[in-house]
mmCIF file of C-alpha atoms in Angstrom:
data_model
loop_
_atom_site.group_PDB
_atom_site.id
_atom_site.type_symbol
_atom_site.label_atom_id
_atom_site.label_comp_id
_atom_site.label_asym_id
_atom_site.label_seq_id
_atom_site.Cartn_x
_atom_site.Cartn_y
_atom_site.Cartn_z
ATOM 1 C CA MET S 1 82.678 144.871 85.986
ATOM 2 C CA ASN S 2 83.995 146.135 82.033
ATOM 3 C CA MET S 3 85.776 143.055 80.775
ATOM 4 C CA THR S 4 87.606 144.738 77.963
ATOM 5 C CA HIS S 5 89.506 147.080 81.061
ATOM 6 C CA PHE S 6 89.509 143.104 82.742
ATOM 7 C CA LEU S 7 91.083 141.872 79.547
ATOM 8 C CA ILE S 8 94.144 145.229 79.166
ATOM 9 C CA LEU S 9 94.738 144.086 83.449
ATOM 10 C CA GLU S 10 95.097 139.949 81.841
ATOM 11 C CA ILE S 11 97.329 141.592 79.689
ATOM 12 C CA ILE S 12 99.398 143.638 81.792
ATOM 13 C CA VAL S 13 99.546 140.468 84.320
ATOM 14 C CA ALA S 14 100.445 137.906 81.125
ATOM 15 C CA ALA S 15 103.419 140.076 79.852
ATOM 16 C CA LEU S 16 105.020 140.896 83.492
ATOM 17 C CA ALA S 17 105.184 136.812 84.039
ATOM 18 C CA VAL S 18 106.477 136.399 81.072
ATOM 19 C CA ALA S 19 109.637 138.894 80.830
ATOM 20 C CA ALA S 20 110.273 137.228 84.614
ATOM 21 C CA LEU S 21 109.943 133.538 83.421
ATOM 22 C CA VAL S 22 112.754 135.330 79.907
ATOM 23 C CA LEU S 23 114.854 137.372 82.674
ATOM 24 C CA TYR S 24 115.053 134.869 85.462
ATOM 25 C CA PRO S 25 117.182 132.363 83.163
ATOM 26 C CA ALA S 26 118.873 135.648 81.835
ATOM 27 C CA ALA S 27 120.132 136.674 84.750
ATOM 28 C CA MET S 28 120.989 132.621 85.932
ATOM 29 C CA TYR S 29 123.446 133.216 82.694
ATOM 30 C CA ALA S 30 124.833 136.524 83.431
ATOM 31 C CA SER S 31 125.957 135.435 87.438
ATOM 32 C CA GLY S 32 127.208 131.688 85.904
ATOM 33 C CA LYS S 33 129.773 134.048 84.146
ATOM 34 C CA GLU S 34 131.371 135.203 87.512
ATOM 35 C CA HIS S 35 129.991 132.736 90.090
ATOM 36 C CA GLN S 36 128.947 128.849 90.905
ATOM 37 C CA LYS S 37 126.464 128.153 88.533
ATOM 38 C CA TRP S 38 122.984 128.669 89.323
ATOM 39 C CA LYS S 39 120.695 125.807 90.110
ATOM 40 C CA TRP S 40 117.901 124.358 87.768
ATOM 41 C CA SER S 41 115.610 123.434 90.531
ATOM 42 C CA ARG S 42 115.097 126.567 91.460
ATOM 43 C CA TYR S 43 113.942 128.076 88.198
ATOM 44 C CA ILE S 44 111.832 125.707 87.793
ATOM 45 C CA LEU S 45 109.906 126.486 91.473
ATOM 46 C CA PHE S 46 110.031 129.876 90.239
ATOM 47 C CA ALA S 47 107.850 129.000 87.133
ATOM 48 C CA ALA S 48 106.072 126.898 88.900
ATOM 49 C CA GLY S 49 104.884 130.299 91.528
ATOM 50 C CA VAL S 50 105.035 133.044 88.439
ATOM 51 C CA ILE S 51 102.655 130.220 86.438
ATOM 52 C CA LEU S 52 100.285 129.635 89.225
ATOM 53 C CA SER S 53 100.328 133.367 90.385
ATOM 54 C CA ALA S 54 98.883 134.795 87.124
ATOM 55 C CA ALA S 55 96.681 132.371 86.602
ATOM 56 C CA ALA S 56 94.713 133.652 89.314
ATOM 57 C CA LEU S 57 94.858 137.157 87.008
ATOM 58 C CA THR S 58 95.005 135.427 83.861
ATOM 59 C CA GLY S 59 92.485 132.902 81.725
ATOM 60 C CA PRO S 60 89.809 130.825 82.370
ATOM 61 C CA LEU S 61 91.158 130.838 86.131
ATOM 62 C CA ALA S 62 90.710 134.555 86.039
ATOM 63 C CA ARG S 63 87.281 135.472 84.411
ATOM 64 C CA LEU S 64 85.128 132.293 86.721
ATOM 65 C CA SER S 65 86.444 133.706 89.728
ATOM 66 C CA HIS S 66 84.003 136.364 88.504
ATOM 67 C CA MET S 67 81.075 133.729 88.383
ATOM 68 C CA ASP S 68 81.925 131.261 91.323
ATOM 69 C CA PHE S 69 83.706 132.149 94.219
ATOM 70 C CA THR S 70 84.837 128.799 95.011
ATOM 71 C CA VAL S 71 87.047 129.806 91.774
ATOM 72 C CA HIS S 72 88.077 133.150 93.186
ATOM 73 C CA MET S 73 88.822 131.310 96.268
ATOM 74 C CA LEU S 74 90.866 128.878 94.457
ATOM 75 C CA GLY S 75 92.859 132.416 92.364
ATOM 76 C CA HIS S 76 93.035 133.340 96.353
ATOM 77 C CA LEU S 77 94.979 130.690 97.378
ATOM 78 C CA LEU S 78 97.729 130.243 94.435
ATOM 79 C CA LEU S 79 97.802 134.670 94.479
ATOM 80 C CA GLY S 80 98.806 134.677 98.148
ATOM 81 C CA MET S 81 100.117 131.224 99.608
ATOM 82 C CA LEU S 82 101.292 128.598 96.520
ATOM 83 C CA GLY S 83 102.513 131.165 94.163
ATOM 84 C CA PRO S 84 104.429 133.096 97.093
ATOM 85 C CA LEU S 85 106.112 130.065 98.635
ATOM 86 C CA LEU S 86 107.700 128.627 94.819
ATOM 87 C CA ILE S 87 108.704 132.012 94.311
ATOM 88 C CA LEU S 88 110.487 132.605 97.250
ATOM 89 C CA HIS S 89 112.179 128.987 96.884
ATOM 90 C CA GLY S 90 113.555 130.371 93.603
ATOM 91 C CA LYS S 91 115.768 132.777 95.340
ATOM 92 C CA PRO S 92 115.492 135.637 93.220
ATOM 93 C CA MET S 93 116.364 138.585 95.273
ATOM 94 C CA THR S 94 120.123 136.497 95.537
ATOM 95 C CA LEU S 95 120.555 135.934 92.130
ATOM 96 C CA LEU S 96 119.937 139.594 91.357
ATOM 97 C CA MET S 97 121.951 140.092 94.036
ATOM 98 C CA ARG S 98 124.657 137.858 92.366
ATOM 99 C CA THR S 99 123.613 139.342 88.507
ATOM 100 C CA LEU S 100 124.017 142.927 89.932
ATOM 101 C CA LYS S 101 127.361 145.173 89.036
ATOM 102 C CA VAL S 102 128.441 145.660 93.112
ATOM 103 C CA ALA S 103 127.844 149.332 93.395
ATOM 104 C CA ASN S 104 124.380 148.412 92.023
ATOM 105 C CA ALA S 105 124.239 145.402 94.599
ATOM 106 C CA ARG S 106 125.405 147.550 97.319
ATOM 107 C CA LYS S 107 122.929 150.162 96.330
ATOM 108 C CA LEU S 108 119.925 147.231 96.892
ATOM 109 C CA SER S 109 121.519 146.174 99.746
ATOM 110 C CA LYS S 110 120.959 149.685 101.732
ATOM 111 C CA ILE S 111 117.025 149.665 100.424
ATOM 112 C CA LEU S 112 116.481 146.157 102.175
ATOM 113 C CA ASN S 113 118.361 147.977 105.441
ATOM 114 C CA LEU S 114 116.029 150.908 105.320
ATOM 115 C CA LYS S 115 114.077 150.386 108.471
ATOM 116 C CA TYR S 116 110.477 150.293 106.604
ATOM 117 C CA VAL S 117 111.662 147.635 105.326
ATOM 118 C CA GLN S 118 112.977 145.875 108.358
ATOM 119 C CA PHE S 119 109.731 147.063 109.580
ATOM 120 C CA ILE S 120 106.919 145.709 107.644
ATOM 121 C CA SER S 121 109.472 142.502 107.417
ATOM 122 C CA ASN S 122 108.817 142.106 111.333
ATOM 123 C CA PRO S 123 106.785 138.382 111.693
ATOM 124 C CA ILE S 124 104.157 140.433 113.232
ATOM 125 C CA VAL S 125 103.758 143.120 110.796
ATOM 126 C CA ALA S 126 104.153 141.243 107.698
ATOM 127 C CA SER S 127 101.065 138.613 109.404
ATOM 128 C CA ILE S 128 99.075 141.787 109.685
ATOM 129 C CA LEU S 129 99.313 142.762 106.779
ATOM 130 C CA ASN S 130 98.879 139.363 105.130
ATOM 131 C CA ILE S 131 95.225 138.488 107.801
ATOM 132 C CA GLY S 132 94.410 141.737 108.001
ATOM 133 C CA GLY S 133 93.941 142.593 104.683
ATOM 134 C CA LEU S 134 92.063 139.803 104.389
ATOM 135 C CA PHE S 135 89.360 140.847 106.821
ATOM 136 C CA LEU S 136 89.299 143.963 105.183
ATOM 137 C CA ILE S 137 88.622 141.959 101.869
ATOM 138 C CA TYR S 138 86.027 139.295 102.793
ATOM 139 C CA LYS S 139 84.576 141.325 106.044
ATOM 140 C CA THR S 140 84.182 144.968 104.965
ATOM 141 C CA GLY S 141 81.753 144.803 101.371
ATOM 142 C CA LEU S 142 85.023 145.307 99.568
ATOM 143 C CA PHE S 143 85.388 142.455 98.108
ATOM 144 C CA GLU S 144 81.698 143.639 96.174
ATOM 145 C CA ILE S 145 83.365 147.132 95.498
ATOM 146 C CA MET S 146 86.287 145.579 93.938
ATOM 147 C CA HIS S 147 84.123 144.361 91.295
ATOM 148 C CA SER S 148 83.181 146.924 89.974
ATOM 149 C CA SER S 149 86.698 149.151 89.021
ATOM 150 C CA VAL S 150 89.316 146.951 87.474
ATOM 151 C CA LEU S 151 91.862 149.416 89.142
ATOM 152 C CA LEU S 152 90.795 149.033 92.675
ATOM 153 C CA PHE S 153 90.484 144.455 91.828
ATOM 154 C CA ALA S 154 93.748 144.550 90.369
ATOM 155 C CA LEU S 155 95.554 146.922 93.652
ATOM 156 C CA ILE S 156 93.751 144.460 95.702
ATOM 157 C CA HIS S 157 94.952 141.660 94.672
ATOM 158 C CA LEU S 158 98.213 143.278 94.449
ATOM 159 C CA HIS S 159 98.107 143.068 97.746
ATOM 160 C CA VAL S 160 97.218 140.137 98.678
ATOM 161 C CA PHE S 161 100.115 138.768 96.057
ATOM 162 C CA LEU S 162 102.508 141.034 98.193
ATOM 163 C CA ALA S 163 101.281 140.502 101.484
ATOM 164 C CA GLY S 164 100.949 136.911 101.057
ATOM 165 C CA TYR S 165 105.304 136.812 99.559
ATOM 166 C CA LEU S 166 106.506 139.425 102.490
ATOM 167 C CA PHE S 167 104.447 137.091 105.333
ATOM 168 C CA THR S 168 106.047 133.572 103.846
ATOM 169 C CA MET S 169 109.808 135.180 103.591
ATOM 170 C CA SER S 170 109.421 136.811 107.179
ATOM 171 C CA ILE S 171 108.907 132.969 108.710
ATOM 172 C CA ILE S 172 111.062 131.067 106.830
ATOM 173 C CA TYR S 173 113.845 132.175 105.446
ATOM 174 C CA ILE S 174 115.269 131.057 102.015
ATOM 175 C CA ASP S 175 115.865 134.241 100.094
ATOM 176 C CA ILE S 176 117.723 137.413 101.790
ATOM 177 C CA VAL S 177 116.746 138.325 104.937
ATOM 178 C CA THR S 178 118.046 141.405 106.193
ATOM 179 C CA HIS S 179 116.569 141.067 110.031
ATOM 180 C CA ARG S 180 116.404 137.775 111.527
ATOM 181 C CA TYR S 181 114.404 137.086 114.615
ATOM 182 C CA THR S 182 114.708 134.066 116.396
ATOM 183 C CA PHE S 183 112.907 130.386 114.988
ATOM 184 C CA LEU S 184 110.523 130.446 118.674
ATOM 185 C CA TYR S 185 109.391 134.224 117.900
ATOM 186 C CA ARG S 186 108.261 133.554 114.140
ATOM 187 C CA ALA S 187 106.997 130.233 114.987
ATOM 188 C CA ALA S 188 104.219 131.849 117.554
ATOM 189 C CA VAL S 189 103.525 134.211 114.860
ATOM 190 C CA LEU S 190 103.405 131.555 112.451
ATOM 191 C CA ILE S 191 100.965 129.603 114.691
ATOM 192 C CA ALA S 192 99.212 132.797 115.490
ATOM 193 C CA ALA S 193 98.267 133.859 111.826
ATOM 194 C CA LEU S 194 97.211 130.308 111.082
ATOM 195 C CA GLY S 195 94.943 130.471 113.237
ATOM 196 C CA PHE S 196 92.722 133.802 112.049
ATOM 197 C CA HIS S 197 93.567 132.006 108.327
ATOM 198 C CA LYS S 198 90.943 129.551 110.503
ATOM 199 C CA ILE S 199 89.070 131.801 112.127
ATOM 200 C CA LEU S 200 88.430 134.089 108.831
ATOM 201 C CA SER S 201 87.191 130.997 106.447
ATOM 202 C CA LYS S 202 84.810 130.140 109.494
ATOM 203 C CA MET S 203 83.038 133.834 109.525
ATOM 204 C CA ILE S 204 82.854 133.369 105.183
ATOM 205 C CA TYR S 205 81.207 129.885 106.070
ATOM 206 C CA ALA S 206 78.945 131.731 108.199
ATOM 207 C CA SER S 207 78.852 134.724 106.929
ATOM 208 C CA PRO S 208 79.481 135.042 103.250
ATOM 209 C CA PRO S 209 80.541 138.004 101.068
ATOM 210 C CA ALA S 210 77.107 140.062 99.621
ATOM 211 C CA GLY S 211 75.947 139.352 96.804
ATOM 212 C CA ILE S 212 77.388 135.773 97.409
ATOM 213 C CA ALA S 213 74.607 132.613 97.341
ATOM 214 C CA ARG S 214 75.140 130.982 100.689
ATOM 215 C CA GLU S 215 76.245 127.476 98.835
ATOM 216 C CA ASP S 216 79.021 129.482 96.883
ATOM 217 C CA GLY S 217 80.400 130.685 100.124
ATOM 218 C CA GLU S 218 80.486 127.291 101.832
ATOM 219 C CA ALA S 219 82.243 126.004 99.240
ATOM 220 C CA GLY S 220 84.917 128.767 99.369
ATOM 221 C CA ALA S 221 85.188 128.934 102.459
ATOM 222 C CA MET S 222 85.820 125.235 103.396
ATOM 223 C CA LEU S 223 88.476 125.024 99.912
ATOM 224 C CA MET S 224 90.178 128.466 101.996
ATOM 225 C CA TYR S 225 90.278 126.034 105.497
ATOM 226 C CA TYR S 226 91.640 123.129 103.621
ATOM 227 C CA GLY S 227 93.029 124.236 100.831
ATOM 228 C CA GLY S 228 95.262 126.651 102.945
ATOM 229 C CA ASP S 229 95.935 123.607 105.557
ATOM 230 C CA ILE S 230 98.034 122.391 102.944
ATOM 231 C CA VAL S 231 100.340 125.183 102.219
ATOM 232 C CA ASP S 232 100.431 126.025 106.633
ATOM 233 C CA LEU S 233 101.408 122.143 106.371
ATOM 234 C CA ALA S 234 104.669 123.155 104.194
ATOM 235 C CA LEU S 235 105.489 126.463 105.894
ATOM 236 C CA ILE S 236 105.200 124.563 109.378
ATOM 237 C CA ILE S 237 107.504 121.938 107.879
ATOM 238 C CA ILE S 238 109.915 124.244 106.294
ATOM 239 C CA LEU S 239 110.560 126.212 109.542
ATOM 240 C CA CYS S 240 110.404 122.926 111.961
ATOM 241 C CA TRP S 241 113.274 121.174 109.606
ATOM 242 C CA GLN S 242 115.342 124.589 109.507
ATOM 243 C CA TRP S 243 114.855 125.467 113.454
ATOM 244 C CA TYR S 244 116.261 121.371 113.232
ATOM 245 C CA LYS S 245 119.395 121.596 111.088
ATOM 246 C CA ALA S 246 119.647 124.855 113.117
ATOM 247 C CA ALA S 247 120.049 123.689 116.729
ATOM 248 C CA GLY S 248 122.026 120.760 115.075
ATOM 249 C CA ARG S 249 124.331 123.061 114.138
ATOM 250 C CA GLU S 250 124.526 124.334 117.584
ATOM 251 C CA HIS S 251 124.603 121.835 119.131
ATOM 252 C CA THR S 252 128.061 120.425 116.967
ATOM 253 C CA ARG S 253 129.605 123.938 117.369
ATOM 254 C CA SER S 254 129.578 123.574 120.859
ATOM 255 C CA LEU S 255 131.301 120.391 121.070
ATOM 256 C CA LYS S 256 133.759 121.550 118.855
ATOM 257 C CA PHE S 257 134.681 124.696 122.134
ATOM 258 C CA SER S 258 133.651 122.814 124.903
#
């Protein structure tokens, strides 16, 4: 890979990360003039997610990932799993809706209610885009090809981040959601997605991508397997807690009208 081109990619990613870190508190200030003050804890979570996601494509971690498959897999976990989860807890879409003028907020709402958006935000579709994309990267030779083109490298990693964010927001409802699915449906999809993620990590362990030494491939696959468990556990806990609270509210409501 042309390292000069990769440096340009690093600069672009860093600039986007800095912009996000600056615009978020600016939106907090603007929305606070007309609404209740926005919690700083949300910004901390958002900032952590942005920084961890950007770290996968900038700095020493990004450069080492070209030579060390285990480091690459660490970047995958940050960019496609942990980063999106933290960013989602910052509720960026809710903050944006609070900041925009009414007319613009309505236009954004119409976009979010498009059939295409509803389609890709379906948990099953989101999981296919997320996990299915990973199968394409690691089991079709795409992993080796992307390291020969900075543009392809950037597009694939953009997909990893967006698909990871889309999947996370389709499972746990923290930010704005245009179409809601039942807890049982989301739980079933989550279990299936976690199973396929583990299957892929085992496949990588048994047969690493072309150009990756077996020991390096095994170490990376183990990190994918056990490191993914940490984020997966967080998703399960959050979903179960939301389910528990919803059941409690439903029980209280039924008592009132019984």
